[in-house]
Amino acid sequence: MKYISTRGETAPKSFSEVLLMGLAPDGGLMLPEHYPQISADTLNQWRSLSYPELAFEIISLFATDIPSEDLRDIIGRTYTEAAFGTPEITPVRTLSDGIKIEALSNGPTLAFKDMAMQFLGNAFEYVLNKEGKQLNILGATSGDTGSAAEYALRGKKGVNVFMLSPEGKMSDFQRAQMFSLQDENIHNIAVKGMFDDCQDIVKAVQNDAAFKQQYHIGTVNSINWGRIVAQVVYYFAGYFRATDNNSQQVSFCVPSGNFGNVCAGHIARQMGLPVRRLIVATNENDVLDEFFKTGRYLPRSTEHTHVTSSPSMDISKASNFERFVFDLSGRNPQQIQALWADVASGKGFDLGGEMEKVRTQYGFVSGKSTHADRLATIKTVYAQDGELIDPHTADGVKVAREVREAGETVVCLETALAAKFEQTIHEAVGSVAVPRPAGLEGLENLPQRVQVVENDTEAVKTIIRTALQG
Ligand SMILES: *Cc1c(COP(=O)(O)O)cnc(C)c1O
């Protein structure tokens, strides 16, 4: 299997090569040259597999340059009951109104990013050691991505993580989660500024080609192909748990921001998984809802991005969306170049003429949720089912209830646990105790490891240099 760029000007690459890549050199995103097709027989055989066995079957269709036994070992060490809380890894349950919930949030940081990042950590270590390379991940986080990356890469050979976060802006829980890590290769850097300042520093360092090369600087952002491929697995797993046999169809409802999660659902559907519809749920930051309703894609600037109570979806430029539009265009890189030139110039684009195809051939629909909807949904689920769902999952459940048709099985992806967002939970249902997974009770009391720096690129470079010359 070779990988190509959505912009068409990058030589085909192997899985191991794209694993360590961010954007393609031509500015595009990497995708497999075709999607493997899963026959009815294969789908039948896969139904009885355990999660790690299923993950191996699916990922081995894409990671063709990693020897089978090595891949089996990487996956076997990743999807364990110890890391994800249950042997099913992504158990499916049913709410009293019939909506099903697939739990993707039982990993070490209680959010769905662990599903992919835990795999990526082990795969990175494997590829780097094999090639005798070193990689130093530099990232900026407002919460979920940074902690998922740190928990995936802690203690791994050949990798260091330098994670910038805005000082004092994360929740106590998020801060404790990241800063309590004592591993030598994890470097928490709190910047005296906002999230955007952190991101600007990362970009400035990335743009310093000499520094980047000398210190082997890389990233783990949501456009990484290794993350998408690992996410394809739980669409198959969720389908098998929600159905009795393969003649049935299900729809997935996905709380979305960067379009990474639902992009994996699109790929699963293209591989032949019997998915009826892919329901894209957004919060007040509704660029994707607008596209799926009208065909207009008008990314907004940071100033026009709302700060909401489902913060991991506060995104107004969906970085993985280009992968879907590439397929929609009939894989036409010239068209993608033209469309994204219009995005770059701030004009956006209008594919209104394609919407029939988006709905019928690709199965996409969408909806949006607001703060009030989120609180009301958390409240009704608590009243009807006695359980607390997190604000992002609530956005999904709200939209699923709205768009569900008679007889349709809808699986909502649970992207975080309520324990991460106690404040919003209390706003919705009053001061009830929000359950925490075992082992995290005293998290905020553990000793923390963090360096505080001025909002200054040179200061961050000095920290990196000092740590690596150590
Ligand atoms: C990252 C995240 C999302 C959005 O996922 P995308 O892949 O960016 O669409 C939704 N919910 C939670 C809790 C997240 O951490």
Coordinates of C-alpha atoms and ligand atoms in Angstrom, one line a residue:
M1 CA 0.0 0.0 0.0
K2 CA 1.4 3.4 -1.0
Y3 CA 0.2 6.8 0.2
I4 CA -0.5 9.8 -2.0
S5 CA -1.1 13.5 -1.2
T6 CA -4.4 15.3 -1.7
R7 CA -2.5 18.0 -3.6
G8 CA -0.9 15.5 -6.0
E9 CA 2.7 16.7 -5.9
T10 CA 4.3 14.4 -3.5
A11 CA 6.0 11.1 -4.5
P12 CA 4.1 8.1 -3.2
K13 CA 5.2 7.0 0.3
S14 CA 5.1 3.9 2.5
F15 CA 3.2 3.5 5.7
S16 CA 6.3 3.9 7.9
E17 CA 7.2 7.1 6.1
V18 CA 3.7 8.7 6.4
L19 CA 3.6 7.7 10.1
L20 CA 6.3 10.2 10.9
M21 CA 4.9 12.9 8.6
G22 CA 2.7 15.9 9.3
L23 CA 1.5 17.8 6.2
A24 CA 2.8 16.6 2.8
P25 CA 5.6 18.8 1.4
D26 CA 3.0 20.1 -1.2
G27 CA 0.7 21.2 1.6
G28 CA -1.7 18.4 1.2
L29 CA -2.7 15.4 3.4
M30 CA -1.6 11.9 2.9
L31 CA -4.1 9.1 2.0
P32 CA -3.9 5.5 0.9
E33 CA -3.9 5.3 -2.9
H34 CA -7.1 3.2 -2.6
Y35 CA -9.3 1.9 0.2
P36 CA -9.2 -1.9 0.7
Q37 CA -12.6 -3.5 0.1
I38 CA -13.9 -5.8 2.7
S39 CA -16.0 -8.8 1.4
A40 CA -19.1 -10.2 3.1
D41 CA -17.1 -13.3 4.1
T42 CA -14.3 -11.3 5.7
L43 CA -16.9 -9.1 7.5
N44 CA -18.4 -12.3 8.9
Q45 CA -15.1 -13.6 10.1
W46 CA -14.3 -10.3 11.8
R47 CA -17.5 -10.3 13.8
S48 CA -16.1 -12.7 16.4
L49 CA -12.6 -11.2 16.8
S50 CA -11.4 -9.5 19.9
Y51 CA -10.6 -5.8 19.6
P52 CA -6.8 -6.3 19.2
E53 CA -7.3 -9.1 16.7
L54 CA -9.7 -6.8 14.7
A55 CA -7.3 -3.9 14.9
F56 CA -4.5 -6.2 13.6
E57 CA -6.7 -7.3 10.6
I58 CA -7.7 -3.7 9.7
I59 CA -4.4 -2.0 10.3
S60 CA -2.4 -4.7 8.4
L61 CA -4.3 -3.8 5.3
F62 CA -2.7 -0.3 5.5
A63 CA 0.6 -0.9 7.3
T64 CA 2.0 -3.2 4.6
D65 CA 5.6 -2.4 5.2
I66 CA 5.6 -3.5 8.8
P67 CA 6.2 -7.3 9.3
S68 CA 3.0 -9.0 10.6
E69 CA 4.5 -10.3 13.8
D70 CA 5.9 -6.9 14.7
L71 CA 2.5 -5.2 13.9
R72 CA 0.7 -7.8 16.0
D73 CA 3.1 -7.1 18.9
I74 CA 2.6 -3.3 18.7
I75 CA -1.2 -3.7 18.6
G76 CA -1.2 -6.3 21.4
R77 CA 0.7 -4.0 23.7
T78 CA -1.6 -1.1 22.8
Y79 CA -5.2 -2.3 23.2
T80 CA -5.1 -3.9 26.7
E81 CA -7.6 -4.0 29.5
A82 CA -5.0 -2.4 31.7
A83 CA -4.9 0.7 29.4
F84 CA -8.6 0.9 28.4
G85 CA -10.4 -0.5 31.4
T86 CA -12.4 -3.3 29.8
P87 CA -11.5 -6.3 27.6
E88 CA -14.0 -5.0 25.0
I89 CA -11.9 -1.8 24.8
T90 CA -14.8 0.2 23.2
P91 CA -18.0 -1.3 24.9
V92 CA -21.4 -0.3 23.5
R93 CA -24.4 0.4 25.7
T94 CA -28.0 1.5 25.0
L95 CA -29.8 4.5 26.6
S96 CA -33.4 4.1 27.5
D97 CA -34.5 6.1 24.4
G98 CA -32.7 3.5 22.2
I99 CA -29.7 5.5 21.3
K100 CA -26.5 3.5 21.6
I101 CA -23.2 4.9 23.0
E102 CA -19.8 3.5 22.1
A103 CA -17.3 4.3 24.8
L104 CA -14.1 5.6 23.3
S105 CA -13.0 7.4 26.4
N106 CA -11.7 4.8 28.8
G107 CA -8.1 5.3 28.0
P108 CA -5.5 6.9 30.3
T109 CA -6.6 10.5 29.6
L110 CA -10.3 9.8 29.5
A111 CA -10.8 11.1 25.9
F112 CA -11.1 9.4 22.6
K113 CA -7.7 10.7 21.4
D114 CA -6.1 7.9 23.4
M115 CA -7.6 5.3 21.0
A116 CA -5.2 6.5 18.2
M117 CA -2.5 8.1 20.2
Q118 CA -1.7 5.0 22.3
F119 CA -1.1 3.1 19.0
L120 CA 0.9 5.9 17.5
G121 CA 3.2 6.0 20.6
N122 CA 4.1 2.3 20.2
A123 CA 4.3 2.6 16.4
F124 CA 6.6 5.7 16.6
E125 CA 8.9 3.9 19.0
Y126 CA 9.1 0.9 16.7
V127 CA 9.8 2.8 13.5
L128 CA 12.4 5.1 15.2
N129 CA 14.3 2.3 16.8
K130 CA 14.3 0.3 13.6
E131 CA 15.7 3.2 11.7
G132 CA 18.0 4.4 14.5
K133 CA 16.3 7.8 14.5
Q134 CA 15.3 10.2 17.2
L135 CA 12.2 12.4 17.2
N136 CA 11.4 15.4 19.4
I137 CA 7.7 16.2 19.4
L138 CA 6.9 19.9 19.9
G139 CA 3.2 20.6 20.3
A140 CA 0.7 23.2 21.7
T141 CA -2.3 22.1 23.6
S142 CA -5.3 23.6 25.4
G143 CA -6.0 20.2 27.0
D144 CA -6.9 16.9 25.4
T145 CA -4.3 16.5 22.6
G146 CA -1.3 17.3 24.7
S147 CA -2.2 14.9 27.5
A148 CA -3.0 12.1 25.1
A149 CA 0.4 12.6 23.3
E150 CA 2.2 12.7 26.6
Y151 CA 0.5 9.5 27.9
A152 CA 1.2 7.8 24.6
L153 CA 4.9 8.7 24.5
R154 CA 6.0 8.7 28.1
G155 CA 9.0 6.5 28.7
K156 CA 9.3 5.6 25.0
K157 CA 12.9 5.3 23.6
G158 CA 14.0 7.7 20.9
V159 CA 11.2 10.2 21.6
N160 CA 11.0 13.4 23.7
V161 CA 7.8 15.5 24.1
F162 CA 7.9 19.3 24.6
M163 CA 4.3 20.4 25.2
L164 CA 3.4 24.0 25.4
S165 CA 0.2 25.1 27.2
P166 CA -1.2 28.5 28.2
E167 CA -0.3 29.1 31.9
G168 CA -3.3 28.9 34.1
K169 CA -5.8 28.3 31.3
M170 CA -6.4 24.5 31.6
S171 CA -8.7 22.9 34.1
D172 CA -7.2 21.7 37.4
F173 CA -7.8 18.1 36.2
Q174 CA -6.1 18.6 32.9
R175 CA -3.2 20.4 34.5
A176 CA -2.7 17.7 37.0
Q177 CA -3.0 15.0 34.4
M178 CA -0.1 16.4 32.3
F179 CA 2.1 18.0 34.9
S180 CA 2.1 15.0 37.3
L181 CA 4.0 12.9 34.7
Q182 CA 7.5 12.3 36.1
D183 CA 9.0 10.6 33.0
E184 CA 12.4 12.1 31.9
N185 CA 11.3 12.4 28.2
I186 CA 8.2 14.5 29.0
H187 CA 8.7 18.3 29.2
N188 CA 5.8 20.5 30.2
I189 CA 6.2 24.1 29.3
A190 CA 3.6 26.6 30.6
V191 CA 3.7 29.8 28.4
K192 CA 2.7 33.1 29.9
G193 CA 0.0 33.7 27.2
M194 CA -2.9 32.2 25.4
F195 CA -3.3 29.0 23.4
D196 CA -2.8 30.9 20.2
D197 CA 0.6 32.2 21.5
C198 CA 1.7 28.6 22.2
Q199 CA 0.6 27.7 18.6
D200 CA 2.6 30.6 17.2
I201 CA 5.7 29.5 19.0
V202 CA 5.3 26.0 17.6
K203 CA 5.0 27.5 14.1
A204 CA 8.0 29.8 14.6
V205 CA 10.2 26.8 15.7
Q206 CA 8.8 24.7 12.7
N207 CA 9.8 27.5 10.4
D208 CA 13.4 27.6 11.6
A209 CA 14.6 24.9 9.3
A210 CA 18.1 24.7 10.8
F211 CA 16.9 24.3 14.3
K212 CA 14.2 21.8 13.2
Q213 CA 16.8 19.6 11.5
Q214 CA 19.4 19.9 14.2
Y215 CA 17.0 18.9 16.9
H216 CA 14.8 16.5 14.9
I217 CA 11.6 18.4 15.7
G218 CA 8.3 16.7 14.7
T219 CA 4.6 17.0 15.6
V220 CA 1.7 14.7 16.4
N221 CA -1.3 16.7 15.1
S222 CA -4.7 15.4 14.1
I223 CA -3.8 15.2 10.4
N224 CA -1.4 12.3 11.1
W225 CA -2.4 9.3 9.0
G226 CA -1.4 6.8 11.8
R227 CA -4.1 8.4 14.0
I228 CA -6.8 8.1 11.3
V229 CA -6.1 4.5 10.6
A230 CA -6.3 3.5 14.3
Q231 CA -9.7 5.2 14.5
V232 CA -11.1 3.1 11.6
V233 CA -11.0 0.1 13.9
Y234 CA -13.6 1.3 16.4
Y235 CA -16.2 1.9 13.7
F236 CA -16.0 -1.8 12.8
A237 CA -16.0 -2.8 16.5
G238 CA -19.0 -0.6 17.2
Y239 CA -20.9 -1.9 14.2
F240 CA -20.4 -5.5 15.4
R241 CA -21.5 -4.7 19.0
A242 CA -24.6 -2.8 17.8
T243 CA -25.9 -5.5 15.4
D244 CA -26.6 -9.2 15.3
N245 CA -25.6 -9.9 11.8
N246 CA -24.1 -8.1 8.8
S247 CA -27.4 -7.5 7.0
Q248 CA -28.1 -4.7 9.4
Q249 CA -27.1 -1.1 9.0
V250 CA -26.1 1.4 11.7
S251 CA -25.5 5.2 11.6
F252 CA -22.8 6.8 13.6
C253 CA -23.1 10.2 15.3
V254 CA -19.8 11.9 15.8
P255 CA -19.0 15.0 17.9
S256 CA -16.7 16.8 15.5
G257 CA -14.0 19.5 15.5
N258 CA -11.1 18.8 13.2
F259 CA -13.0 16.1 11.3
G260 CA -10.4 13.5 12.3
N261 CA -12.8 11.1 14.0
V262 CA -15.6 11.2 11.4
C263 CA -13.0 11.0 8.6
A264 CA -12.2 7.5 9.9
G265 CA -15.9 6.7 9.8
H266 CA -16.0 7.8 6.2
I267 CA -13.1 5.5 5.4
A268 CA -14.7 2.5 7.2
R269 CA -17.8 3.1 5.1
Q270 CA -15.8 3.3 1.9
M271 CA -14.2 0.0 2.8
G272 CA -17.7 -1.6 2.8
L273 CA -18.8 -1.4 6.5
P274 CA -22.7 -1.3 6.4
V275 CA -23.0 2.3 7.7
R276 CA -26.2 4.0 6.8
R277 CA -25.4 7.6 7.7
L278 CA -22.5 9.5 9.2
I279 CA -24.0 12.2 11.4
V280 CA -21.6 15.1 12.0
A281 CA -22.4 17.0 15.3
T282 CA -20.9 20.4 16.0
N283 CA -21.2 22.9 18.8
E284 CA -21.6 26.6 18.3
N285 CA -18.5 26.5 16.1
D286 CA -20.6 25.2 13.2
V287 CA -18.5 25.5 10.0
L288 CA -19.0 21.8 9.3
D289 CA -22.7 21.9 10.0
E290 CA -22.9 24.8 7.6
F291 CA -21.1 22.8 4.9
F292 CA -23.2 19.7 5.3
K293 CA -26.4 21.7 5.1
T294 CA -25.5 24.1 2.3
G295 CA -22.2 23.1 0.6
R296 CA -20.5 26.3 1.7
Y297 CA -17.2 25.9 3.5
L298 CA -16.2 29.1 5.1
P299 CA -13.5 28.6 7.8
R300 CA -13.4 31.3 10.4
S301 CA -10.5 33.0 12.1
T302 CA -9.5 32.5 15.7
E303 CA -11.2 35.7 16.8
H304 CA -14.5 34.3 15.4
T305 CA -14.1 30.9 17.2
H306 CA -16.4 30.7 20.2
V307 CA -15.1 29.5 23.5
T308 CA -17.6 26.9 24.5
S309 CA -18.3 24.2 27.2
S310 CA -17.3 21.5 24.7
P311 CA -13.9 23.0 24.2
S312 CA -12.3 20.2 22.2
M313 CA -14.7 21.0 19.4
D314 CA -13.9 24.8 19.4
I315 CA -12.4 24.6 15.9
S316 CA -13.3 26.7 12.9
K317 CA -10.9 25.1 10.3
A318 CA -11.4 21.4 10.1
S319 CA -7.9 20.2 9.2
N320 CA -8.9 16.7 8.1
F321 CA -11.8 17.8 6.0
E322 CA -9.6 18.0 2.9
R323 CA -9.3 14.2 2.9
F324 CA -13.1 13.8 2.4
V325 CA -13.3 16.6 -0.2
F326 CA -10.5 14.8 -2.1
D327 CA -12.7 11.7 -2.3
L328 CA -15.8 13.8 -3.1
S329 CA -13.9 15.4 -6.0
G330 CA -13.2 12.0 -7.5
R331 CA -9.7 12.3 -6.2
N332 CA -8.8 15.3 -8.3
P333 CA -5.7 17.0 -6.8
Q334 CA -6.1 20.0 -9.2
Q335 CA -9.6 20.8 -7.8
I336 CA -8.3 20.4 -4.2
Q337 CA -5.4 22.9 -5.0
A338 CA -8.0 25.4 -6.3
L339 CA -10.4 24.9 -3.5
W340 CA -7.8 25.3 -0.8
A341 CA -6.3 28.3 -2.5
D342 CA -9.7 29.9 -1.9
V343 CA -9.7 28.7 1.7
A344 CA -6.2 30.3 2.2
S345 CA -7.4 33.6 0.7
G346 CA -10.3 33.7 3.2
K347 CA -12.9 33.3 0.5
G348 CA -13.8 29.6 1.2
F349 CA -15.7 27.6 -1.3
D350 CA -19.2 26.4 -2.3
L351 CA -19.9 22.9 -3.3
G352 CA -23.7 23.3 -3.2
G353 CA -24.1 21.4 -6.5
E354 CA -22.5 18.3 -4.9
M355 CA -24.8 18.0 -1.9
E356 CA -27.0 15.3 -3.3
K357 CA -23.9 13.1 -3.7
V358 CA -22.7 14.0 -0.2
R359 CA -26.0 12.8 1.3
T360 CA -26.8 9.8 -0.9
Q361 CA -23.4 8.4 -2.0
Y362 CA -21.4 9.4 1.2
G363 CA -24.2 9.3 3.8
F364 CA -23.4 12.5 5.5
V365 CA -25.9 14.6 7.5
S366 CA -25.2 17.1 10.3
G367 CA -26.6 19.1 13.2
K368 CA -25.4 21.5 15.9
S369 CA -25.8 22.0 19.6
T370 CA -25.5 25.0 21.9
H371 CA -24.5 25.4 25.6
A372 CA -28.2 25.2 26.6
D373 CA -28.7 22.1 24.5
R374 CA -25.7 20.5 26.0
L375 CA -26.9 21.1 29.6
A376 CA -30.4 20.0 28.8
T377 CA -29.1 16.7 27.2
I378 CA -26.8 16.0 30.2
K379 CA -29.8 16.6 32.4
T380 CA -32.2 14.3 30.6
V381 CA -29.8 11.5 30.2
Y382 CA -29.0 11.7 33.9
A383 CA -32.7 11.7 34.7
Q384 CA -33.7 8.9 32.4
D385 CA -30.6 6.7 32.7
G386 CA -28.9 7.7 35.9
E387 CA -25.6 8.3 34.1
L388 CA -23.5 11.4 33.4
I389 CA -22.2 12.0 29.9
D390 CA -19.6 14.6 29.1
P391 CA -20.4 17.8 27.2
H392 CA -19.0 16.7 23.8
T393 CA -20.9 13.4 23.9
A394 CA -24.0 15.4 24.9
D395 CA -23.6 17.4 21.7
G396 CA -23.7 14.1 19.8
V397 CA -26.7 12.8 21.7
K398 CA -28.6 16.0 21.1
V399 CA -28.0 15.9 17.3
A400 CA -28.7 12.1 17.2
R401 CA -32.1 12.5 18.9
E402 CA -32.9 15.3 16.4
V403 CA -32.0 13.6 13.1
R404 CA -32.8 9.9 14.0
E405 CA -35.4 8.3 11.7
A406 CA -37.8 5.6 12.6
G407 CA -36.1 2.2 12.9
E408 CA -32.6 3.7 12.5
T409 CA -29.9 2.3 14.8
V410 CA -27.7 5.3 15.9
V411 CA -24.4 4.8 17.7
C412 CA -23.1 7.9 19.3
L413 CA -19.4 8.0 19.9
E414 CA -18.6 8.9 23.5
T415 CA -15.5 11.1 23.1
A416 CA -14.7 11.9 26.8
L417 CA -15.8 11.1 30.3
A418 CA -17.8 13.4 32.5
A419 CA -15.0 13.4 35.1
K420 CA -12.9 15.7 32.9
F421 CA -15.6 18.4 32.8
E422 CA -17.0 18.5 36.4
Q423 CA -17.9 22.2 36.2
T424 CA -20.3 21.9 33.2
I425 CA -21.8 18.7 34.8
H426 CA -22.5 20.6 38.0
E427 CA -24.1 23.4 35.9
A428 CA -26.4 20.9 34.3
V429 CA -27.4 18.7 37.2
G430 CA -26.3 20.4 40.4
S431 CA -23.5 19.3 42.7
V432 CA -23.7 15.5 42.3
A433 CA -20.5 13.5 42.7
V434 CA -19.0 12.9 39.2
P435 CA -17.5 9.4 39.2
R436 CA -13.8 9.1 38.4
P437 CA -12.0 5.9 37.2
A438 CA -10.0 4.1 39.9
G439 CA -6.6 5.5 40.5
L440 CA -7.4 9.1 39.6
E441 CA -9.0 10.1 42.9
G442 CA -6.1 12.1 44.3
L443 CA -4.7 13.3 40.9
E444 CA -4.7 17.0 41.8
N445 CA -2.6 16.3 44.9
L446 CA 0.4 14.7 43.1
P447 CA 3.6 16.6 42.7
Q448 CA 3.7 18.5 39.4
R449 CA 6.6 19.0 36.9
V450 CA 6.4 22.1 34.7
Q451 CA 8.7 25.0 33.5
V452 CA 7.0 28.4 33.2
V453 CA 8.4 30.6 30.4
E454 CA 7.7 34.0 28.9
N455 CA 5.7 34.2 25.6
D456 CA 9.0 34.0 23.6
T457 CA 10.2 31.6 21.0
E458 CA 13.8 31.9 22.0
A459 CA 13.1 30.9 25.6
V460 CA 11.3 27.8 24.3
K461 CA 14.3 26.9 22.0
T462 CA 16.6 27.3 25.0
I463 CA 14.6 24.8 27.0
I464 CA 14.7 22.3 24.1
R465 CA 18.5 22.8 23.5
T466 CA 19.3 22.4 27.2
A467 CA 17.2 19.3 27.6
L468 CA 18.6 17.6 24.5
Q469 CA 22.2 18.4 25.3
G470 CA 21.5 17.4 28.8
Ligands
LIG1 C1 -10.7 16.0 19.8 C2 -12.1 15.8 20.4 C3 -13.2 15.9 19.6 C4 -13.2 16.3 18.1 O1 -12.6 15.3 17.3 P1 -12.1 15.6 15.8 O2 -11.4 14.4 15.4 O3 -11.2 16.8 16.0 O4 -13.3 15.9 15.0 C5 -14.4 15.7 20.2 N1 -14.5 15.4 21.5 C6 -13.5 15.3 22.3 C7 -13.6 15.0 23.8 C8 -12.2 15.5 21.8 O5 -11.1 15.4 22.6

